[in-house]
XYZ file of C-alpha atoms in Angstrom:
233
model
C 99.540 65.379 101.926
C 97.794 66.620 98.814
C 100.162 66.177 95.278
C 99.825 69.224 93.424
C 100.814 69.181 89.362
C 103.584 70.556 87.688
C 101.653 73.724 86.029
C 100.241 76.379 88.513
C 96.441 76.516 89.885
C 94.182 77.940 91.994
C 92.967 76.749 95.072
C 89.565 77.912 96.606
C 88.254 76.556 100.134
C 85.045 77.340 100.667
C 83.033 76.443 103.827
C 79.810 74.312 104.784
C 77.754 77.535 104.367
C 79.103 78.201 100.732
C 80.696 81.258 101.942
C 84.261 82.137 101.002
C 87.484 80.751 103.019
C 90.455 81.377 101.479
C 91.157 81.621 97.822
C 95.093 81.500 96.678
C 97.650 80.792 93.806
C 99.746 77.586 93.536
C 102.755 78.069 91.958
C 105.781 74.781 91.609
C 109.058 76.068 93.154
C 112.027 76.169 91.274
C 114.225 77.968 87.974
C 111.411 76.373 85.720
C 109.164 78.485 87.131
C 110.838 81.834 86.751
C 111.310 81.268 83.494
C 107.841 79.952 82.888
C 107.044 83.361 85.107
C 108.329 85.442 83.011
C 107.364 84.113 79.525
C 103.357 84.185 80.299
C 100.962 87.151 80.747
C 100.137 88.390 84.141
C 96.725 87.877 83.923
C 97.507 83.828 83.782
C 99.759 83.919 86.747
C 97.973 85.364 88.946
C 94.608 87.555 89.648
C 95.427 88.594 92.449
C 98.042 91.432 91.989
C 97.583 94.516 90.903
C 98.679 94.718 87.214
C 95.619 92.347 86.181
C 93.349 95.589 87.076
C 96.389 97.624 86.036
C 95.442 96.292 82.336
C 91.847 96.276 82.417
C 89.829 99.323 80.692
C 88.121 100.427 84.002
C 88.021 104.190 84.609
C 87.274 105.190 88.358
C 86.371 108.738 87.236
C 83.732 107.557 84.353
C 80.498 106.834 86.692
C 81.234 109.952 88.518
C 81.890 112.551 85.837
C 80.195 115.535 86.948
C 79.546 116.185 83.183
C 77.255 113.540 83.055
C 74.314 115.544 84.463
C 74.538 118.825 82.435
C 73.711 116.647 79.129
C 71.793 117.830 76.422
C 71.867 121.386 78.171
C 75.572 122.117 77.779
C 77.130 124.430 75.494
C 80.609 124.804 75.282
C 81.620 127.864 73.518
C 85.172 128.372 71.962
C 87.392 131.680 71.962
C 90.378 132.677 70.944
C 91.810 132.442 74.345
C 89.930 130.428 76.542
C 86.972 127.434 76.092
C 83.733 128.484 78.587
C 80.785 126.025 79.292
C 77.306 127.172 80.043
C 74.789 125.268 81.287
C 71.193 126.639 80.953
C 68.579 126.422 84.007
C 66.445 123.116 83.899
C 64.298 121.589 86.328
C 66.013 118.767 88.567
C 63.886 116.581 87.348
C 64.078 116.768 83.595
C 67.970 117.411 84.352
C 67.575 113.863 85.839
C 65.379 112.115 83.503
C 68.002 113.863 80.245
C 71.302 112.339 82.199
C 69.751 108.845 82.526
C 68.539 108.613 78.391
C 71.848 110.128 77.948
C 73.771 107.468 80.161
C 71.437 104.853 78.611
C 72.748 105.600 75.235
C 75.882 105.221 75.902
C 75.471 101.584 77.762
C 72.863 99.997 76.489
C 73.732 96.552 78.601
C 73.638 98.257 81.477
C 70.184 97.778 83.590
C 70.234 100.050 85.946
C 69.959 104.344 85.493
C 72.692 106.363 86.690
C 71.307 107.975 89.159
C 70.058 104.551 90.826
C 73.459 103.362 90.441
C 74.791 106.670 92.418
C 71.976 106.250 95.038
C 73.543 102.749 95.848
C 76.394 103.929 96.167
C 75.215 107.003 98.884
C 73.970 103.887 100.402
C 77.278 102.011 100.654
C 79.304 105.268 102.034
C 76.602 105.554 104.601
C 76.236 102.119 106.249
C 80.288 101.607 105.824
C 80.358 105.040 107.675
C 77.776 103.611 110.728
C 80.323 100.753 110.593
C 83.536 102.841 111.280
C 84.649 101.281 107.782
C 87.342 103.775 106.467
C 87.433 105.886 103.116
C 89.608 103.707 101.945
C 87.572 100.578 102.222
C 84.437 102.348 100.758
C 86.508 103.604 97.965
C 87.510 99.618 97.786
C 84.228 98.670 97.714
C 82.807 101.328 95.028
C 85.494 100.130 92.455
C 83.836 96.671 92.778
C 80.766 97.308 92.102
C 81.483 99.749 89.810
C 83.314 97.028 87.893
C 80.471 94.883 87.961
C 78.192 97.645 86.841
C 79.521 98.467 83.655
C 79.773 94.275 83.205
C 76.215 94.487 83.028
C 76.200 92.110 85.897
C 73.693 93.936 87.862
C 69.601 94.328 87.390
C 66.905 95.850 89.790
C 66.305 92.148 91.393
C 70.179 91.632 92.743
C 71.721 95.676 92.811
C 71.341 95.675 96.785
C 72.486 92.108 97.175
C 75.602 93.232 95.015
C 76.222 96.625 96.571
C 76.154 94.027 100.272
C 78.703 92.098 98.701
C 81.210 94.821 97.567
C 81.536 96.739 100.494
C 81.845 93.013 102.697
C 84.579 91.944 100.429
C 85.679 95.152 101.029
C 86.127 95.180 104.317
C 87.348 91.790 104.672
C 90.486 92.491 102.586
C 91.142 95.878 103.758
C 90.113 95.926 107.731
C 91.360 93.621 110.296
C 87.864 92.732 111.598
C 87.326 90.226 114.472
C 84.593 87.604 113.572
C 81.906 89.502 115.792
C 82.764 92.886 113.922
C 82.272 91.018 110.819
C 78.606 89.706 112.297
C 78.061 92.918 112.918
C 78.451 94.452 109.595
C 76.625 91.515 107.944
C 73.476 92.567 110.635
C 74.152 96.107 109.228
C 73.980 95.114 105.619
C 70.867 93.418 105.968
C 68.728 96.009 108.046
C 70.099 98.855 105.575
C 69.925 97.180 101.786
C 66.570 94.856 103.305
C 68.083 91.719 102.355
C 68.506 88.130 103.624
C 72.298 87.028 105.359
C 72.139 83.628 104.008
C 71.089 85.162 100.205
C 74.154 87.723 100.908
C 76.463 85.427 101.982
C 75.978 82.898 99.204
C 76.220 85.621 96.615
C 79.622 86.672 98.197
C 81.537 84.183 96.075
C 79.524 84.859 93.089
C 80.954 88.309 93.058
C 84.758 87.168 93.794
C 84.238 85.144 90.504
C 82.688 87.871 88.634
C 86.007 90.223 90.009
C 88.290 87.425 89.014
C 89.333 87.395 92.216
C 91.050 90.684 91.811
C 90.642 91.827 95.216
C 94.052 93.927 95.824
C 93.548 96.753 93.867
C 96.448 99.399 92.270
C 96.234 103.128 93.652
C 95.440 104.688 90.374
C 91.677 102.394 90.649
C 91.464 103.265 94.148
C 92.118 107.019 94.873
C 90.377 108.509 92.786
C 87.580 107.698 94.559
C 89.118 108.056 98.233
C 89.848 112.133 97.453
C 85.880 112.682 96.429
C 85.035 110.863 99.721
C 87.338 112.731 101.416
C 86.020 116.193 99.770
C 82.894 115.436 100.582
C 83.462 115.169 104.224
């Protein structure tokens, strides 16, 4: 019988290997609490709902603008009717090299180029795909790590260890995977991103913390990126 105090917490069980248990919200019963409830912010109460993401400043569509490529050769040109953009011939690989100074300009604590960021996440789709993970559970997993992106939380020594670690949280929360399934996506992760389990499995908490434990995600973070995936066959 464990006492628990009078003002809420958080409880996190973690096992022998360091990897994540459980992690929940402890809340004292009673009219106290509804009151108490009602007076504080959401974000205090609990992470684990969706209005905390609800009231963050992520935008699903902002790494996947397809504006971001066209850069420094765009013109938009104004009428009296309508608005036309035209975007002159370049080679793909100056097109490339403009939308990564472009996108480095605009997030200058961000270590990673755009178009390394959207190869990860080709990466993700495809061994969530060999998986039978569905759209929805890569979409999951893409506004993780797309949070943790433009936190600056990721360099070229731990991207593939992250990318791992948001599409296995990912999973976890939205599939109903038996513990071999899960073995087997972990023996997935490892052959495909060329990383170690035990590294992978020790960072998995690391990124829960980072999230704020904001797992459950609202629709308006989430579908966006579910209809490309599903556009894109």
């Amino acid at each position: 019988c464990v006492h628990l105090p009078s003002v809420s917490c958080r409880v996190v069980l973690i096992c022998a290997k360091r990897s994540l248990c459980a992690a929940f919200s402890v809340f004292p019963y009673g009219e106290s609490y509804h009151i108490r409830y009602k007076a504080t912010t959401v974000s205090q109460t609990t992470h684990f709902i969706s209005c905390v993401d609800e009231l963050s400043d992520y935008d699903p569509n902002l790494l996947s603008d397809p504006q971001w490529p066209c850069g420094k050769h765009k013109r938009v040109l104004i009428f009296a009717s309508y608005v036309a953009t035209v975007i002159e011939y370049v080679k793909p690989s100056d097109l490339k090299k403009d939308m990564n100074e472009t996108f480095k300009e605009k997030f200058p604590h961000i270590k990673l180029t755009l178009s390394k960021i959207r190869s990860l996440k080709r990466e993700m789709r495809s061994v969530s795909e060999e998986c039978g993970l569905q759209p929805v559970t890569i979409a999951m997993a893409y506004v993780y790590f797309e949070k943790l992106v433009l936190q600056g939380r990721l360099n070229k020594h731990n991207r593939k260890l992250v990318s791992a670690a948001c599409v296995l949280l990912a999973a976890k929360i939205s599939s109903d995977l038996k513990k071999q399934e899960v073995k087997q996506l972990i023996d997935r992760l490892e052959e495909r991103f060329r990383i170690n389990r035990k590294e992978l499995i020790s960072l998995e908490f690391t990124v829960l913390v980072a999230l704020e434990m904001a797992l459950y995600l609202p629709d308006s973070k989430v579908m966006p990126h579910y209809r490309r995936l599903v556009q894109q066959g």
